[in-house]
Protein backbone atom coordinates (compact mmCIF):
# COMPACT_ATOMS: atom_id res chain seq x y z
CA UNK A 1 0.00 0.00 0.00
CA UNK A 2 2.84 2.39 0.78
CA UNK A 3 5.36 3.40 -1.82
CA UNK A 4 8.09 5.84 -2.68
CA UNK A 5 7.17 8.16 -5.57
CA UNK A 6 9.29 10.38 -7.74
CA UNK A 7 7.55 13.68 -8.29
CA UNK A 8 8.06 15.91 -11.29
CA UNK A 9 10.46 18.10 -9.31
CA UNK A 10 12.82 15.06 -9.06
CA UNK A 11 12.65 15.00 -5.25
CA UNK A 12 11.80 11.75 -3.53
CA UNK A 13 8.29 11.83 -2.04
CA UNK A 14 7.00 9.38 0.55
CA UNK A 15 3.31 8.47 0.73
CA UNK A 16 1.68 6.49 3.51
CA UNK A 17 -1.79 5.51 2.40
CA UNK A 18 -4.40 5.72 5.17
CA UNK A 19 -7.15 4.33 2.97
CA UNK A 20 -6.88 3.11 -0.64
CA UNK A 21 -7.73 6.66 -1.72
CA UNK A 22 -6.06 8.97 0.79
CA UNK A 23 -2.87 9.34 2.75
CA UNK A 24 -0.08 11.66 3.81
CA UNK A 25 2.71 12.65 1.41
CA UNK A 26 6.01 14.20 2.46
CA UNK A 27 8.93 15.50 0.42
CA UNK A 28 12.11 13.69 1.38
CA UNK A 29 15.59 15.21 1.62
CA UNK A 30 17.43 11.96 2.18
CA UNK A 31 17.05 8.31 3.12
CA UNK A 32 19.22 7.89 6.22
CA UNK A 33 18.65 4.20 6.95
CA UNK A 34 16.91 1.22 5.44
CA UNK A 35 17.34 -2.14 7.24
CA UNK A 36 15.39 -5.34 7.44
CA UNK A 37 15.38 -6.73 10.97
CA UNK A 38 14.06 -10.23 11.78
CA UNK A 39 10.75 -8.53 12.67
CA UNK A 40 10.15 -5.63 10.27
CA UNK A 41 11.60 -3.18 7.81
CA UNK A 42 12.97 -0.06 9.46
CA UNK A 43 13.45 3.12 7.45
CA UNK A 44 14.59 6.56 8.62
CA UNK A 45 13.91 9.44 6.23
CA UNK A 46 14.87 13.08 6.57
CA UNK A 47 11.86 15.13 5.44
CA UNK A 48 11.47 18.84 4.77
CA UNK A 49 8.33 19.41 6.85
CA UNK A 50 8.65 17.03 9.80
CA UNK A 51 12.41 16.49 10.13
CA UNK A 52 13.56 12.93 10.66
CA UNK A 53 10.85 10.29 10.45
CA UNK A 54 10.89 6.62 11.51
CA UNK A 55 8.88 4.08 9.50
CA UNK A 56 8.24 0.45 10.42
CA UNK A 57 6.92 -1.72 7.61
CA UNK A 58 6.00 1.44 5.71
CA UNK A 59 4.01 3.07 8.54
CA UNK A 60 5.05 6.31 10.24
CA UNK A 61 6.03 5.72 13.88
CA UNK A 62 7.27 9.19 14.77
CA UNK A 63 8.81 12.36 13.45
CA UNK A 64 11.14 14.92 15.01
CA UNK A 65 8.48 17.57 14.76
CA UNK A 66 5.45 15.95 16.37
CA UNK A 67 6.73 13.06 18.54
CA UNK A 68 6.29 15.16 21.68
CA UNK A 69 2.51 14.96 21.41
CA UNK A 70 2.31 11.16 21.41
CA UNK A 71 4.97 10.70 24.10
CA UNK A 72 3.65 13.36 26.45
CA UNK A 73 0.07 12.14 26.13
CA UNK A 74 0.76 8.42 26.61
CA UNK A 75 2.78 9.22 29.76
CA UNK A 76 1.63 12.31 31.64
CA UNK A 77 -2.10 11.53 31.53
CA UNK A 78 -1.83 8.22 33.44
CA UNK A 79 0.88 9.40 35.86
CA UNK A 80 -1.14 12.49 36.77
CA UNK A 81 -4.19 10.33 37.42
CA UNK A 82 -2.21 7.94 39.60
CA UNK A 83 0.87 9.67 41.04
CA UNK A 84 1.75 6.73 43.30
CA UNK A 85 3.52 4.85 40.50
CA UNK A 86 6.70 3.18 41.73
CA UNK A 87 7.24 0.49 39.09
CA UNK A 88 6.42 1.00 35.42
CA UNK A 89 6.55 -1.29 32.40
CA UNK A 90 6.65 -0.18 28.76
CA UNK A 91 5.85 -2.77 26.09
CA UNK A 92 7.34 -1.72 22.73
CA UNK A 93 8.39 1.93 22.74
CA UNK A 94 11.84 1.14 21.26
CA UNK A 95 12.33 4.72 20.12
CA UNK A 96 12.62 5.52 23.89
CA UNK A 97 10.34 8.60 23.80
CA UNK A 98 7.98 7.18 26.43
CA UNK A 99 10.98 6.27 28.58
CA UNK A 100 12.22 9.86 28.26
CA UNK A 101 8.90 11.28 29.47
CA UNK A 102 8.55 8.80 32.38
CA UNK A 103 12.06 9.67 33.52
CA UNK A 104 10.86 13.18 34.44
CA UNK A 105 9.20 11.71 37.56
CA UNK A 106 11.83 11.04 40.19
CA UNK A 107 9.31 9.15 42.41
CA UNK A 108 9.10 6.33 39.83
CA UNK A 109 11.72 3.95 41.16
CA UNK A 110 12.03 1.51 38.29
CA UNK A 111 11.07 1.51 34.60
CA UNK A 112 11.40 -1.57 32.43
CA UNK A 113 10.97 -1.38 28.66
CA UNK A 114 10.47 -4.61 26.70
CA UNK A 115 11.05 -3.98 22.99
CA UNK A 116 11.14 -6.82 20.47
CA UNK A 117 13.43 -5.18 17.93
CA UNK A 118 16.93 -4.07 18.93
CA UNK A 119 17.33 -2.28 15.58
CA UNK A 120 14.67 0.26 16.62
CA UNK A 121 16.56 1.14 19.81
CA UNK A 122 19.89 1.36 17.93
CA UNK A 123 18.42 3.56 15.20
CA UNK A 124 16.77 5.83 17.73
CA UNK A 125 20.04 6.29 19.63
CA UNK A 126 21.73 7.31 16.38
CA UNK A 127 19.08 9.34 14.59
CA UNK A 128 16.81 10.59 17.42
CA UNK A 129 19.22 11.50 20.26
CA UNK A 130 16.56 13.74 21.82
CA UNK A 131 14.62 10.54 22.58
CA UNK A 132 17.18 7.92 23.36
CA UNK A 133 20.22 9.64 24.87
CA UNK A 134 20.43 10.60 28.55
CA UNK A 135 18.16 7.81 29.72
CA UNK A 136 17.94 7.45 33.50
CA UNK A 137 19.92 4.85 35.45
CA UNK A 138 16.74 3.22 36.78
CA UNK A 139 15.59 2.43 33.22
CA UNK A 140 16.08 -1.17 32.17
CA UNK A 141 15.83 -2.03 28.47
CA UNK A 142 15.00 -5.67 27.74
CA UNK A 143 15.17 -6.86 24.13
CA UNK A 144 12.42 -9.45 23.82
CA UNK A 145 8.82 -10.18 22.95
CA UNK A 146 6.39 -8.28 25.19
CA UNK A 147 3.80 -11.06 24.83
CA UNK A 148 6.26 -13.59 26.19
CA UNK A 149 7.41 -11.22 28.93
CA UNK A 150 3.97 -10.58 30.42
CA UNK A 151 3.15 -14.28 30.24
CA UNK A 152 6.23 -15.32 32.23
CA UNK A 153 6.94 -12.51 34.67
CA UNK A 154 5.80 -12.51 38.30
CA UNK A 155 6.76 -8.85 38.83
CA UNK A 156 3.92 -6.45 39.60
CA UNK A 157 3.70 -2.98 38.01
CA UNK A 158 1.74 0.16 38.95
CA UNK A 159 1.73 1.42 35.37
CA UNK A 160 1.88 -0.54 32.12
CA UNK A 161 2.22 1.44 28.88
CA UNK A 162 1.60 -0.42 25.63
CA UNK A 163 3.57 1.72 23.18
CA UNK A 164 3.18 -0.65 20.26
CA UNK A 165 2.82 -0.66 16.54
CA UNK A 166 -0.66 -1.25 15.11
CA UNK A 167 -2.22 -4.75 15.30
CA UNK A 168 -0.30 -6.25 12.37
CA UNK A 169 3.07 -8.06 12.30
CA UNK A 170 4.88 -8.55 15.65
CA UNK A 171 2.30 -6.40 17.50
CA UNK A 172 -0.75 -8.47 16.51
CA UNK A 173 -0.59 -10.45 19.76
CA UNK A 174 -0.51 -7.23 21.80
CA UNK A 175 -4.24 -6.75 21.16
CA UNK A 176 -5.47 -10.20 22.27
CA UNK A 177 -7.41 -11.63 25.24
CA UNK A 178 -4.45 -13.56 26.56
CA UNK A 179 -2.05 -10.60 26.40
CA UNK A 180 -4.52 -8.29 28.16
CA UNK A 181 -5.28 -10.95 30.79
CA UNK A 182 -1.58 -11.29 31.57
CA UNK A 183 -1.23 -7.51 31.81
CA UNK A 184 -4.12 -7.46 34.29
CA UNK A 185 -2.46 -10.22 36.31
CA UNK A 186 0.79 -8.22 36.69
CA UNK A 187 -0.95 -4.90 37.42
CA UNK A 188 -1.08 -3.74 41.04
CA UNK A 189 -4.53 -3.28 42.60
CA UNK A 190 -4.52 0.53 42.12
CA UNK A 191 -2.47 0.31 38.92
CA UNK A 192 -3.39 1.38 35.39
CA UNK A 193 -2.58 0.24 31.89
CA UNK A 194 -2.60 2.64 28.95
CA UNK A 195 -2.33 1.82 25.27
CA UNK A 196 -2.22 3.63 21.98
CA UNK A 197 -5.48 2.77 20.27
CA UNK A 198 -5.37 3.94 16.64
CA UNK A 199 -7.57 6.55 14.97
CA UNK A 200 -11.27 6.61 15.93
CA UNK A 201 -11.93 8.30 12.58
CA UNK A 202 -10.48 5.48 10.44
CA UNK A 203 -10.33 2.48 12.79
CA UNK A 204 -13.66 2.57 14.67
CA UNK A 205 -14.42 -1.10 14.00
CA UNK A 206 -11.15 -2.47 15.37
CA UNK A 207 -11.25 -0.04 18.32
CA UNK A 208 -14.73 -1.38 19.15
CA UNK A 209 -13.42 -4.95 19.16
CA UNK A 210 -10.37 -4.44 21.35
CA UNK A 211 -12.00 -1.87 23.68
CA UNK A 212 -14.83 -4.36 24.40
CA UNK A 213 -12.11 -6.89 25.18
CA UNK A 214 -10.34 -4.42 27.50
CA UNK A 215 -13.56 -3.55 29.35
CA UNK A 216 -14.40 -7.23 29.83
CA UNK A 217 -10.92 -8.08 31.12
CA UNK A 218 -10.06 -5.03 33.24
CA UNK A 219 -13.52 -3.85 34.25
CA UNK A 220 -13.03 -0.10 33.68
CA UNK A 221 -11.73 1.82 30.69
CA UNK A 222 -11.58 5.49 29.64
CA UNK A 223 -10.60 6.61 26.13
CA UNK A 224 -8.91 9.95 25.50
CA UNK A 225 -7.72 11.83 22.43
CA UNK A 226 -4.79 13.81 21.10
CA UNK A 227 -4.05 15.60 17.85
CA UNK A 228 -1.08 13.98 16.07
CA UNK A 229 -0.60 15.45 12.58
CA UNK A 230 1.30 12.60 10.87
CA UNK A 231 -0.98 9.80 12.05
CA UNK A 232 -4.03 8.75 10.00
CA UNK A 233 -6.71 11.49 10.25
CA UNK A 234 -4.60 13.37 12.83
CA UNK A 235 -6.99 12.26 15.57
CA UNK A 236 -5.40 9.63 17.80
CA UNK A 237 -6.86 7.64 20.64
CA UNK A 238 -5.43 6.20 23.85
CA UNK A 239 -7.28 3.97 26.34
CA UNK A 240 -6.68 3.78 30.09
CA UNK A 241 -7.68 0.52 31.80
CA UNK A 242 -8.09 -0.18 35.50
CA UNK A 243 -9.44 -2.82 37.88
CA UNK A 244 -11.35 -0.07 39.72
CA UNK A 245 -13.74 2.72 38.79
CA UNK A 246 -11.62 5.33 37.01
CA UNK A 247 -11.46 8.85 38.33
CA UNK A 248 -9.43 10.55 35.59
CA UNK A 249 -9.02 13.88 37.37
CA UNK A 250 -5.60 15.32 38.26
CA UNK A 251 -4.55 14.15 41.68
CA UNK A 252 -1.71 16.57 42.48
CA UNK A 253 -1.66 20.05 41.03
CA UNK A 254 2.11 20.49 41.38
CA UNK A 255 3.26 17.16 39.94
CA UNK A 256 4.57 18.65 36.70
CA UNK A 257 5.45 22.12 37.97
CA UNK A 258 9.24 21.60 37.95
CA UNK A 259 9.28 20.62 34.26
CA UNK A 260 6.04 22.08 32.90
CA UNK A 261 7.83 24.79 30.91
CA UNK A 262 9.64 22.12 28.86
CA UNK A 263 6.42 20.31 27.88
CA UNK A 264 4.92 21.29 24.55
CA UNK A 265 1.49 19.63 24.54
CA UNK A 266 0.43 18.31 27.94
CA UNK A 267 -0.89 20.77 30.52
CA UNK A 268 -3.74 20.74 33.03
CA UNK A 269 -6.30 22.07 30.53
CA UNK A 270 -5.32 19.42 27.98
CA UNK A 271 -5.61 16.77 30.71
CA UNK A 272 -9.26 17.65 31.26
CA UNK A 273 -10.07 18.27 27.59
CA UNK A 274 -8.56 14.99 26.35
CA UNK A 275 -11.43 13.05 27.96
CA UNK A 276 -14.14 15.17 26.28
CA UNK A 277 -15.15 13.01 23.34
CA UNK A 278 -16.96 13.94 20.13
CA UNK A 279 -20.25 12.11 19.54
CA UNK A 280 -18.91 9.74 16.87
CA UNK A 281 -16.20 8.59 19.30
CA UNK A 282 -18.69 8.19 22.17
CA UNK A 283 -20.78 6.06 19.82
CA UNK A 284 -17.92 3.54 19.45
CA UNK A 285 -18.20 2.97 23.21
CA UNK A 286 -21.98 3.27 23.46
CA UNK A 287 -21.61 6.17 25.97
N1 LIG B 1 4.40 5.78 18.39
C1 LIG B 1 4.25 4.62 17.64
C2 LIG B 1 3.02 4.46 16.83
O1 LIG B 1 1.93 4.29 17.36
O2 LIG B 1 3.15 4.54 15.62
C3 LIG B 1 4.70 3.37 18.31
C4 LIG B 1 6.16 3.48 18.42
S1 LIG B 1 7.19 2.25 18.95
C5 LIG B 1 8.41 2.46 17.72
C6 LIG B 1 6.40 0.69 18.62
C7 LIG B 1 7.34 -0.45 18.93
O3 LIG B 1 6.60 -1.62 19.29
C8 LIG B 1 8.24 -0.85 17.76
O4 LIG B 1 9.56 -0.50 18.04
C9 LIG B 1 8.04 -2.38 17.66
O5 LIG B 1 9.25 -3.07 17.36
C10 LIG B 1 7.50 -2.70 19.04
N2 LIG B 1 6.80 -3.98 19.12
C11 LIG B 1 5.93 -4.50 18.22
N3 LIG B 1 5.53 -5.71 18.61
C12 LIG B 1 6.14 -5.96 19.81
C13 LIG B 1 6.13 -7.07 20.72
N4 LIG B 1 5.41 -8.15 20.47
N5 LIG B 1 6.88 -6.97 21.85
C14 LIG B 1 7.62 -5.87 22.11
N6 LIG B 1 7.69 -4.80 21.27
C15 LIG B 1 6.95 -4.86 20.14
XYZ file of C-alpha atoms in Angstrom, residues 66-231:
166
model
C 5.451 15.953 16.370
C 6.734 13.057 18.538
C 6.291 15.160 21.684
C 2.509 14.956 21.408
C 2.306 11.162 21.410
C 4.974 10.696 24.095
C 3.655 13.361 26.450
C 0.069 12.141 26.134
C 0.758 8.419 26.609
C 2.782 9.220 29.760
C 1.625 12.311 31.643
C -2.096 11.533 31.526
C -1.833 8.217 33.440
C 0.882 9.398 35.861
C -1.138 12.493 36.773
C -4.190 10.333 37.424
C -2.211 7.944 39.605
C 0.874 9.670 41.044
C 1.748 6.730 43.296
C 3.522 4.848 40.503
C 6.701 3.179 41.729
C 7.240 0.488 39.091
C 6.423 1.004 35.422
C 6.553 -1.291 32.399
C 6.651 -0.180 28.759
C 5.855 -2.769 26.088
C 7.338 -1.724 22.729
C 8.394 1.931 22.742
C 11.838 1.141 21.256
C 12.332 4.722 20.125
C 12.619 5.520 23.890
C 10.338 8.604 23.800
C 7.979 7.180 26.427
C 10.979 6.274 28.579
C 12.225 9.864 28.257
C 8.896 11.279 29.472
C 8.545 8.803 32.378
C 12.061 9.672 33.521
C 10.859 13.179 34.438
C 9.204 11.705 37.564
C 11.834 11.039 40.191
C 9.314 9.151 42.410
C 9.102 6.333 39.828
C 11.724 3.951 41.160
C 12.025 1.514 38.287
C 11.075 1.512 34.602
C 11.399 -1.570 32.432
C 10.974 -1.381 28.655
C 10.474 -4.610 26.696
C 11.048 -3.982 22.986
C 11.144 -6.819 20.466
C 13.434 -5.178 17.928
C 16.932 -4.070 18.935
C 17.334 -2.276 15.584
C 14.672 0.264 16.619
C 16.558 1.138 19.813
C 19.887 1.363 17.933
C 18.420 3.558 15.202
C 16.773 5.829 17.730
C 20.041 6.290 19.625
C 21.734 7.310 16.383
C 19.077 9.341 14.588
C 16.811 10.593 17.423
C 19.225 11.495 20.262
C 16.559 13.743 21.817
C 14.622 10.539 22.575
C 17.182 7.921 23.365
C 20.223 9.645 24.866
C 20.433 10.600 28.548
C 18.164 7.812 29.723
C 17.943 7.453 33.501
C 19.917 4.853 35.446
C 16.741 3.220 36.785
C 15.592 2.434 33.219
C 16.077 -1.166 32.166
C 15.834 -2.028 28.474
C 15.003 -5.670 27.742
C 15.166 -6.856 24.126
C 12.416 -9.450 23.825
C 8.824 -10.177 22.953
C 6.389 -8.276 25.191
C 3.800 -11.056 24.830
C 6.261 -13.587 26.189
C 7.411 -11.216 28.927
C 3.969 -10.577 30.422
C 3.152 -14.284 30.239
C 6.228 -15.317 32.234
C 6.944 -12.510 34.675
C 5.800 -12.506 38.301
C 6.756 -8.854 38.829
C 3.923 -6.447 39.603
C 3.696 -2.976 38.009
C 1.742 0.159 38.948
C 1.730 1.422 35.370
C 1.883 -0.543 32.115
C 2.218 1.443 28.882
C 1.596 -0.420 25.626
C 3.565 1.718 23.175
C 3.177 -0.647 20.262
C 2.825 -0.655 16.536
C -0.664 -1.254 15.112
C -2.225 -4.752 15.298
C -0.303 -6.252 12.374
C 3.065 -8.064 12.295
C 4.879 -8.554 15.645
C 2.304 -6.399 17.497
C -0.753 -8.465 16.506
C -0.588 -10.454 19.759
C -0.512 -7.225 21.796
C -4.239 -6.748 21.158
C -5.467 -10.202 22.266
C -7.406 -11.626 25.235
C -4.451 -13.558 26.558
C -2.048 -10.605 26.398
C -4.517 -8.285 28.158
C -5.284 -10.949 30.795
C -1.579 -11.291 31.565
C -1.231 -7.506 31.807
C -4.121 -7.458 34.290
C -2.461 -10.220 36.307
C 0.793 -8.221 36.692
C -0.952 -4.896 37.420
C -1.083 -3.740 41.041
C -4.533 -3.282 42.604
C -4.523 0.528 42.121
C -2.472 0.310 38.918
C -3.386 1.376 35.393
C -2.585 0.238 31.890
C -2.602 2.642 28.952
C -2.335 1.821 25.275
C -2.216 3.625 21.976
C -5.482 2.774 20.268
C -5.365 3.937 16.643
C -7.567 6.554 14.967
C -11.266 6.609 15.925
C -11.927 8.296 12.579
C -10.484 5.479 10.439
C -10.334 2.482 12.793
C -13.659 2.570 14.673
C -14.419 -1.096 14.003
C -11.147 -2.466 15.366
C -11.252 -0.038 18.322
C -14.729 -1.377 19.152
C -13.425 -4.950 19.159
C -10.369 -4.438 21.355
C -11.998 -1.873 23.677
C -14.833 -4.362 24.403
C -12.114 -6.888 25.179
C -10.340 -4.420 27.504
C -13.565 -3.553 29.351
C -14.397 -7.231 29.834
C -10.920 -8.083 31.123
C -10.057 -5.027 33.241
C -13.523 -3.850 34.253
C -13.030 -0.105 33.684
C -11.728 1.822 30.686
C -11.578 5.492 29.637
C -10.598 6.613 26.132
C -8.906 9.950 25.498
C -7.720 11.834 22.433
C -4.790 13.813 21.097
C -4.047 15.597 17.853
C -1.078 13.976 16.065
C -0.604 15.453 12.583
C 1.304 12.604 10.874
C -0.980 9.799 12.045
